[in-house]
């Protein structure tokens, strides 16, 4: 007798009849969920450390100790020294790569610190390359928003719009300087039309035929980038809706991706991740190159905030969010939890 089930004579069972023979389930999917070992064996999606990339920030102006970013608890603005330690930890954790963003001391109209060989991002790239060599894939963000005083991702026209065709050559100069500093991969995130073709051409002309391009292909004008803008001391007033995509457009994500593939992208990316899993799944369906998804600052901050309040199970939610992104079709995930998640997924194996 099952002690948890009332027997038929229990008055609470009035009107409850056992399942008729013909209505017993023929298929019982629950059989494959019976034990942890069974569930582990039949899991359709596995996240492994090698597919995770850690976004990280390096700040100029001689900061000596890392500064925690208020809206990204657990993430720091690093010095060129502390970024080396972080990269070493990342390599030891067995993650795939690190994606570096720079916070310069001085900004100007065109973001010229971005391609200055002594600029903070290039210094950070060299420092990390020196620390980890080829043990991690060193990616560099190739975009001007951290470097311009107006905070836009490119140069402006006299009437204040972002000028596509005068911006793309600046990206090319930036990408070449990043390759020279030791980046294995550049990652143009500015959403200028034609940027991939021009960057590829510039890298090849300078002899960097082996430096790859991870294209932010389907990048949306998302409010979930909010905490990142604090992280990089971004001076933007207004928004990026004239160059980043409208969140309502799914088909357009595919169009952007196909253009980047035609221009020579080695990897394509969808960003943000969790609220764009439909776009990610579309892209994964057609792409012949690896597909990355960026779990952005707002996705991280929301979950950390809820966990700090004790409202959700932090560890399980991190695991579930990353598993969902991979399930939707991501081969790689950029995530601020990369190091911690690598450990987590390893323990769960
Ligand atoms: C632009 C860039 C942004 C992010 C990555 N690259 C900000 C933006 O487009 O406004 C956001 C990343 C995040 O929110 O975690 N260089």
Short mmCIF file of C-alpha atoms and ligand atoms in Angstrom, two decimals:
data_model
loop_
_atom_site.label_atom_id
_atom_site.label_comp_id
_atom_site.label_asym_id
_atom_site.label_seq_id
_atom_site.Cartn_x
_atom_site.Cartn_y
_atom_site.Cartn_z
CA UNK A 1 0.00 0.00 0.00
CA UNK A 2 1.34 3.46 -0.91
CA UNK A 3 1.23 5.42 2.36
CA UNK A 4 0.95 8.71 0.47
CA UNK A 5 -2.20 7.75 -1.44
CA UNK A 6 -5.52 7.64 0.35
CA UNK A 7 -7.30 4.33 -0.12
CA UNK A 8 -10.59 4.18 -1.95
CA UNK A 9 -12.54 4.20 1.34
CA UNK A 10 -11.05 7.60 2.34
CA UNK A 11 -13.97 10.07 2.09
CA UNK A 12 -11.69 12.49 0.18
CA UNK A 13 -11.58 9.92 -2.65
CA UNK A 14 -15.29 10.22 -3.33
CA UNK A 15 -15.76 10.48 -7.10
CA UNK A 16 -12.13 9.51 -7.96
CA UNK A 17 -11.92 6.43 -10.19
CA UNK A 18 -8.74 4.50 -11.11
CA UNK A 19 -7.48 4.93 -14.70
CA UNK A 20 -9.43 2.69 -17.08
CA UNK A 21 -7.24 0.01 -18.72
CA UNK A 22 -7.49 1.54 -22.21
CA UNK A 23 -6.40 4.97 -21.01
CA UNK A 24 -3.13 3.90 -19.34
CA UNK A 25 -0.30 5.76 -21.16
CA UNK A 26 1.39 3.72 -23.86
CA UNK A 27 4.37 6.06 -23.93
CA UNK A 28 5.95 7.00 -20.64
CA UNK A 29 8.61 9.71 -21.19
CA UNK A 30 9.07 9.81 -17.42
CA UNK A 31 11.02 6.52 -17.62
CA UNK A 32 14.01 8.52 -18.84
CA UNK A 33 13.80 10.88 -15.87
CA UNK A 34 13.89 8.36 -13.07
CA UNK A 35 17.39 8.88 -11.64
CA UNK A 36 20.15 11.50 -11.86
CA UNK A 37 22.30 9.00 -13.77
CA UNK A 38 19.49 8.37 -16.24
CA UNK A 39 18.85 12.07 -16.75
CA UNK A 40 22.55 12.75 -17.20
CA UNK A 41 22.83 9.95 -19.73
CA UNK A 42 19.97 11.13 -21.93
CA UNK A 43 20.58 14.89 -21.73
CA UNK A 44 20.33 16.33 -25.24
CA UNK A 45 22.37 19.44 -24.51
CA UNK A 46 25.70 19.61 -22.75
CA UNK A 47 27.58 22.78 -22.03
CA UNK A 48 31.34 22.41 -21.90
CA UNK A 49 33.90 24.96 -20.68
CA UNK A 50 35.61 25.18 -24.09
CA UNK A 51 32.57 26.83 -25.62
CA UNK A 52 32.45 29.70 -23.12
CA UNK A 53 34.02 33.12 -23.69
CA UNK A 54 34.54 35.64 -20.88
CA UNK A 55 33.97 39.33 -21.68
CA UNK A 56 36.40 41.42 -19.63
CA UNK A 57 37.21 45.10 -19.15
CA UNK A 58 40.57 46.80 -19.01
CA UNK A 59 40.80 50.42 -17.88
CA UNK A 60 43.43 53.03 -18.71
CA UNK A 61 44.83 55.83 -16.60
CA UNK A 62 46.92 53.76 -14.26
CA UNK A 63 44.27 52.07 -12.11
CA UNK A 64 46.20 49.71 -9.90
CA UNK A 65 43.52 47.57 -8.34
CA UNK A 66 40.42 46.23 -10.03
CA UNK A 67 37.25 48.29 -9.54
CA UNK A 68 34.01 46.34 -9.11
CA UNK A 69 31.21 47.37 -11.47
CA UNK A 70 28.15 48.24 -9.36
CA UNK A 71 25.56 46.95 -11.81
CA UNK A 72 27.62 43.84 -12.66
CA UNK A 73 28.48 42.43 -9.23
CA UNK A 74 31.47 40.11 -9.45
CA UNK A 75 32.81 41.82 -12.61
CA UNK A 76 35.62 44.36 -12.56
CA UNK A 77 37.32 47.13 -14.48
CA UNK A 78 40.82 45.70 -14.60
CA UNK A 79 44.30 47.14 -14.77
CA UNK A 80 46.74 45.73 -17.32
CA UNK A 81 48.21 43.75 -14.41
CA UNK A 82 44.98 42.33 -12.96
CA UNK A 83 43.64 41.45 -16.41
CA UNK A 84 46.59 39.08 -16.75
CA UNK A 85 45.58 37.27 -13.57
CA UNK A 86 42.01 37.03 -14.80
CA UNK A 87 43.15 35.62 -18.15
CA UNK A 88 45.35 33.08 -16.36
CA UNK A 89 42.38 31.98 -14.25
CA UNK A 90 40.25 31.72 -17.38
CA UNK A 91 42.86 29.53 -19.07
CA UNK A 92 43.09 27.33 -15.97
CA UNK A 93 39.30 26.98 -15.94
CA UNK A 94 39.55 25.58 -19.46
CA UNK A 95 37.21 28.10 -21.05
CA UNK A 96 37.47 28.88 -24.76
CA UNK A 97 38.37 32.53 -24.82
CA UNK A 98 38.37 36.01 -23.42
CA UNK A 99 36.83 39.04 -25.16
CA UNK A 100 38.47 42.32 -24.19
CA UNK A 101 36.87 45.75 -23.96
CA UNK A 102 38.85 48.92 -23.23
CA UNK A 103 38.01 51.95 -21.12
CA UNK A 104 40.35 54.74 -22.23
CA UNK A 105 41.43 57.66 -20.12
CA UNK A 106 40.87 60.13 -22.96
CA UNK A 107 38.08 60.11 -25.50
CA UNK A 108 37.73 62.21 -28.65
CA UNK A 109 35.33 62.79 -31.55
CA UNK A 110 36.54 59.82 -33.61
CA UNK A 111 37.77 57.47 -30.87
CA UNK A 112 41.41 57.58 -31.94
CA UNK A 113 42.67 55.79 -28.80
CA UNK A 114 41.06 52.70 -30.28
CA UNK A 115 43.78 52.18 -32.89
CA UNK A 116 46.64 53.83 -31.01
CA UNK A 117 49.18 51.03 -30.43
CA UNK A 118 49.60 52.40 -26.90
CA UNK A 119 45.84 52.70 -26.31
CA UNK A 120 44.47 50.83 -23.30
CA UNK A 121 42.70 48.09 -25.26
CA UNK A 122 45.78 47.27 -27.30
CA UNK A 123 47.89 47.34 -24.12
CA UNK A 124 45.39 44.95 -22.51
CA UNK A 125 45.50 42.60 -25.49
CA UNK A 126 49.32 42.47 -25.38
CA UNK A 127 49.31 41.92 -21.61
CA UNK A 128 46.86 39.03 -21.91
CA UNK A 129 48.74 37.50 -24.84
CA UNK A 130 51.92 37.68 -22.80
CA UNK A 131 50.19 35.97 -19.87
CA UNK A 132 48.39 33.12 -21.66
CA UNK A 133 49.91 32.89 -25.14
CA UNK A 134 47.75 30.59 -27.24
CA UNK A 135 46.08 28.84 -24.29
CA UNK A 136 43.01 31.03 -24.67
CA UNK A 137 41.50 32.55 -27.79
CA UNK A 138 42.06 36.27 -27.28
CA UNK A 139 39.24 38.26 -28.84
CA UNK A 140 39.06 42.04 -28.99
CA UNK A 141 35.98 44.19 -29.25
CA UNK A 142 36.28 46.19 -32.45
CA UNK A 143 34.01 49.16 -31.89
CA UNK A 144 34.38 52.82 -31.02
CA UNK A 145 31.69 53.49 -28.44
CA UNK A 146 34.05 53.27 -25.47
CA UNK A 147 36.47 55.63 -27.20
CA UNK A 148 34.27 58.44 -28.55
CA UNK A 149 33.29 61.38 -26.37
CA UNK A 150 29.70 61.24 -27.69
CA UNK A 151 29.52 57.49 -26.96
CA UNK A 152 28.30 56.43 -30.41
CA UNK A 153 29.84 53.47 -32.21
CA UNK A 154 31.24 55.59 -35.02
CA UNK A 155 32.15 58.99 -36.38
CA UNK A 156 29.35 61.51 -36.69
CA UNK A 157 28.15 63.59 -39.64
CA UNK A 158 27.91 67.38 -39.07
CA UNK A 159 24.24 66.93 -38.23
CA UNK A 160 25.00 64.29 -35.58
CA UNK A 161 24.16 60.99 -37.29
CA UNK A 162 26.57 58.04 -37.23
CA UNK A 163 28.32 58.04 -40.59
CA UNK A 164 28.59 54.46 -41.85
CA UNK A 165 31.15 54.88 -44.60
CA UNK A 166 33.59 57.09 -42.74
CA UNK A 167 33.38 54.80 -39.67
CA UNK A 168 34.23 51.52 -41.37
CA UNK A 169 37.85 52.54 -42.20
CA UNK A 170 38.31 53.46 -38.52
CA UNK A 171 37.23 49.91 -37.60
CA UNK A 172 39.74 48.58 -40.13
CA UNK A 173 42.56 50.56 -38.49
CA UNK A 174 41.40 49.37 -35.07
CA UNK A 175 41.26 45.71 -36.14
CA UNK A 176 44.77 45.85 -37.61
CA UNK A 177 46.13 47.43 -34.41
CA UNK A 178 44.44 44.69 -32.37
CA UNK A 179 45.95 41.97 -34.53
CA UNK A 180 49.33 43.63 -34.14
CA UNK A 181 48.86 43.73 -30.35
CA UNK A 182 48.28 39.97 -30.30
CA UNK A 183 44.54 39.34 -30.72
CA UNK A 184 43.66 35.99 -32.29
CA UNK A 185 40.23 37.27 -33.20
CA UNK A 186 38.62 40.65 -33.73
CA UNK A 187 34.93 41.16 -33.05
CA UNK A 188 33.27 44.07 -34.80
CA UNK A 189 30.18 45.01 -32.79
CA UNK A 190 29.25 48.36 -34.28
CA UNK A 191 26.61 47.25 -36.81
CA UNK A 192 27.96 49.36 -39.69
CA UNK A 193 27.03 48.00 -43.11
CA UNK A 194 29.93 46.42 -44.98
CA UNK A 195 32.26 46.37 -41.94
CA UNK A 196 33.24 42.70 -42.21
CA UNK A 197 34.46 42.93 -45.82
CA UNK A 198 36.54 46.04 -45.11
CA UNK A 199 38.09 44.61 -41.93
CA UNK A 200 38.94 41.32 -43.68
CA UNK A 201 40.59 43.19 -46.52
CA UNK A 202 42.61 45.38 -44.13
CA UNK A 203 43.77 42.42 -42.03
CA UNK A 204 44.81 40.48 -45.14
CA UNK A 205 46.72 43.41 -46.61
CA UNK A 206 48.72 43.71 -43.39
CA UNK A 207 49.54 40.01 -43.40
CA UNK A 208 47.02 38.95 -40.73
CA UNK A 209 45.30 36.36 -42.87
CA UNK A 210 45.07 34.02 -39.86
CA UNK A 211 43.35 36.49 -37.57
CA UNK A 212 39.69 35.56 -37.50
CA UNK A 213 36.57 37.72 -37.38
CA UNK A 214 33.68 37.08 -35.02
CA UNK A 215 30.89 39.21 -36.45
CA UNK A 216 28.21 40.62 -34.20
CA UNK A 217 25.72 39.88 -36.97
CA UNK A 218 22.27 40.07 -35.41
CA UNK A 219 22.73 42.70 -32.76
CA UNK A 220 19.65 44.43 -31.44
CA UNK A 221 19.19 47.91 -29.95
CA UNK A 222 18.55 46.37 -26.54
CA UNK A 223 17.87 47.93 -23.17
CA UNK A 224 19.58 44.85 -21.71
CA UNK A 225 22.95 46.49 -22.48
CA UNK A 226 22.34 48.94 -19.63
CA UNK A 227 24.86 47.67 -17.05
CA UNK A 228 27.56 47.33 -19.75
CA UNK A 229 27.35 51.06 -20.37
CA UNK A 230 28.23 51.61 -16.69
CA UNK A 231 31.00 49.06 -17.02
CA UNK A 232 32.71 50.99 -19.82
CA UNK A 233 31.88 54.49 -18.52
CA UNK A 234 29.93 55.07 -21.73
CA UNK A 235 29.05 58.69 -22.44
CA UNK A 236 26.14 57.98 -24.82
CA UNK A 237 23.10 60.20 -24.69
CA UNK A 238 20.24 58.90 -26.75
CA UNK A 239 20.22 55.47 -28.34
CA UNK A 240 21.65 53.31 -31.11
CA UNK A 241 18.41 52.61 -32.95
CA UNK A 242 19.70 54.01 -36.23
CA UNK A 243 22.34 51.27 -36.49
CA UNK A 244 21.44 48.37 -34.17
CA UNK A 245 18.41 46.26 -35.06
CA UNK A 246 14.84 46.74 -33.96
CA UNK A 247 13.93 44.02 -31.40
CA UNK A 248 10.77 43.30 -33.34
CA UNK A 249 12.65 42.04 -36.42
CA UNK A 250 13.33 38.34 -36.68
CA UNK A 251 13.79 37.94 -40.44
CA UNK A 252 16.23 40.83 -40.52
CA UNK A 253 18.53 38.95 -38.11
CA UNK A 254 18.93 36.34 -40.80
CA UNK A 255 19.57 38.96 -43.46
CA UNK A 256 22.34 40.56 -41.40
CA UNK A 257 23.88 37.14 -40.78
CA UNK A 258 23.87 36.13 -44.45
CA UNK A 259 25.53 39.43 -45.39
CA UNK A 260 28.29 38.89 -42.80
CA UNK A 261 28.84 35.33 -44.02
CA UNK A 262 29.12 36.58 -47.61
CA UNK A 263 31.63 39.22 -46.45
CA UNK A 264 33.83 36.57 -44.84
CA UNK A 265 32.86 36.29 -41.16
CA UNK A 266 34.55 33.30 -39.50
CA UNK A 267 31.97 33.22 -36.71
CA UNK A 268 28.61 34.94 -36.43
CA UNK A 269 26.87 36.14 -33.31
CA UNK A 270 23.39 36.85 -32.01
CA UNK A 271 23.05 39.39 -29.20
CA UNK A 272 21.43 39.54 -26.67
CA UNK A 273 20.88 35.83 -26.12
CA UNK A 274 17.99 34.83 -23.87
CA UNK A 275 15.30 37.05 -25.34
CA UNK A 276 16.44 36.31 -28.91
CA UNK A 277 16.50 32.51 -28.94
CA UNK A 278 14.22 32.45 -32.00
CA UNK A 279 16.74 34.52 -33.95
CA UNK A 280 19.54 32.32 -32.63
CA UNK A 281 17.76 29.20 -33.76
CA UNK A 282 17.18 30.68 -37.25
CA UNK A 283 20.84 31.65 -37.53
CA UNK A 284 22.06 28.25 -36.31
CA UNK A 285 19.93 26.61 -38.98
CA UNK A 286 21.61 28.39 -41.91
CA UNK A 287 25.12 29.18 -40.71
CA UNK A 288 28.03 27.17 -42.04
CA UNK A 289 30.32 28.73 -39.46
CA UNK A 290 30.17 28.51 -35.65
CA UNK A 291 27.42 30.55 -34.05
CA UNK A 292 27.99 32.55 -30.86
CA UNK A 293 25.41 34.12 -28.57
CA UNK A 294 26.16 36.93 -26.12
CA UNK A 295 24.45 36.64 -22.75
CA UNK A 296 24.60 40.38 -22.11
CA UNK A 297 25.06 42.50 -19.02
CA UNK A 298 21.34 42.96 -18.35
CA UNK A 299 20.75 39.20 -18.46
CA UNK A 300 23.52 38.76 -15.89
CA UNK A 301 22.43 41.68 -13.70
CA UNK A 302 18.77 40.62 -13.53
CA UNK A 303 19.63 37.15 -12.37
CA UNK A 304 22.28 38.30 -9.90
CA UNK A 305 19.85 40.83 -8.42
CA UNK A 306 17.06 38.29 -8.01
CA UNK A 307 19.50 35.80 -6.49
CA UNK A 308 20.86 38.44 -4.09
CA UNK A 309 17.30 38.92 -2.86
CA UNK A 310 16.96 35.19 -2.33
CA UNK A 311 14.17 35.00 -4.91
CA UNK A 312 15.72 32.41 -7.21
CA UNK A 313 18.29 29.62 -6.97
CA UNK A 314 21.33 31.38 -8.44
CA UNK A 315 23.35 28.33 -9.45
CA UNK A 316 20.46 26.51 -11.08
CA UNK A 317 19.31 29.61 -12.93
CA UNK A 318 22.80 30.26 -14.33
CA UNK A 319 22.99 26.64 -15.49
CA UNK A 320 19.52 26.71 -16.99
CA UNK A 321 20.09 30.01 -18.81
CA UNK A 322 23.31 28.76 -20.43
CA UNK A 323 21.83 25.37 -21.28
CA UNK A 324 18.87 27.09 -22.98
CA UNK A 325 21.15 29.24 -25.11
CA UNK A 326 23.14 26.20 -26.24
CA UNK A 327 19.93 24.21 -26.79
CA UNK A 328 18.67 26.96 -29.12
CA UNK A 329 21.74 26.50 -31.31
CA UNK A 330 24.71 28.42 -29.91
CA UNK A 331 28.09 26.75 -30.39
CA UNK A 332 29.72 29.42 -28.23
CA UNK A 333 28.39 31.61 -25.46
CA UNK A 334 29.87 34.89 -24.29
CA UNK A 335 28.97 35.11 -20.63
CA UNK A 336 30.21 37.00 -17.58
CA UNK A 337 29.76 33.72 -15.68
CA UNK A 338 32.21 31.86 -17.95
CA UNK A 339 34.78 30.93 -15.28
CA UNK A 340 32.25 30.00 -12.61
CA UNK A 341 30.03 28.15 -15.08
CA UNK A 342 32.99 26.13 -16.37
CA UNK A 343 33.51 24.87 -12.85
CA UNK A 344 29.79 24.24 -12.38
CA UNK A 345 29.30 22.25 -15.54
CA UNK A 346 32.41 20.24 -14.76
CA UNK A 347 31.06 19.33 -11.31
CA UNK A 348 27.78 18.31 -12.86
CA UNK A 349 29.44 15.88 -15.28
C1 LIG B 1 29.43 47.93 -28.21
C2 LIG B 1 29.03 46.84 -27.28
C3 LIG B 1 28.00 46.87 -26.36
C4 LIG B 1 27.97 45.64 -25.73
C5 LIG B 1 29.01 44.89 -26.28
N1 LIG B 1 29.63 45.65 -27.26
C6 LIG B 1 27.12 47.98 -25.95
C7 LIG B 1 26.23 48.59 -26.93
O1 LIG B 1 26.08 48.16 -28.08
O2 LIG B 1 25.62 49.59 -26.55
C8 LIG B 1 27.02 45.21 -24.68
C9 LIG B 1 27.40 44.00 -23.92
C10 LIG B 1 26.60 43.76 -22.70
O3 LIG B 1 25.56 44.40 -22.45
O4 LIG B 1 27.00 42.88 -21.93
N2 LIG B 1 30.83 48.01 -28.30
#
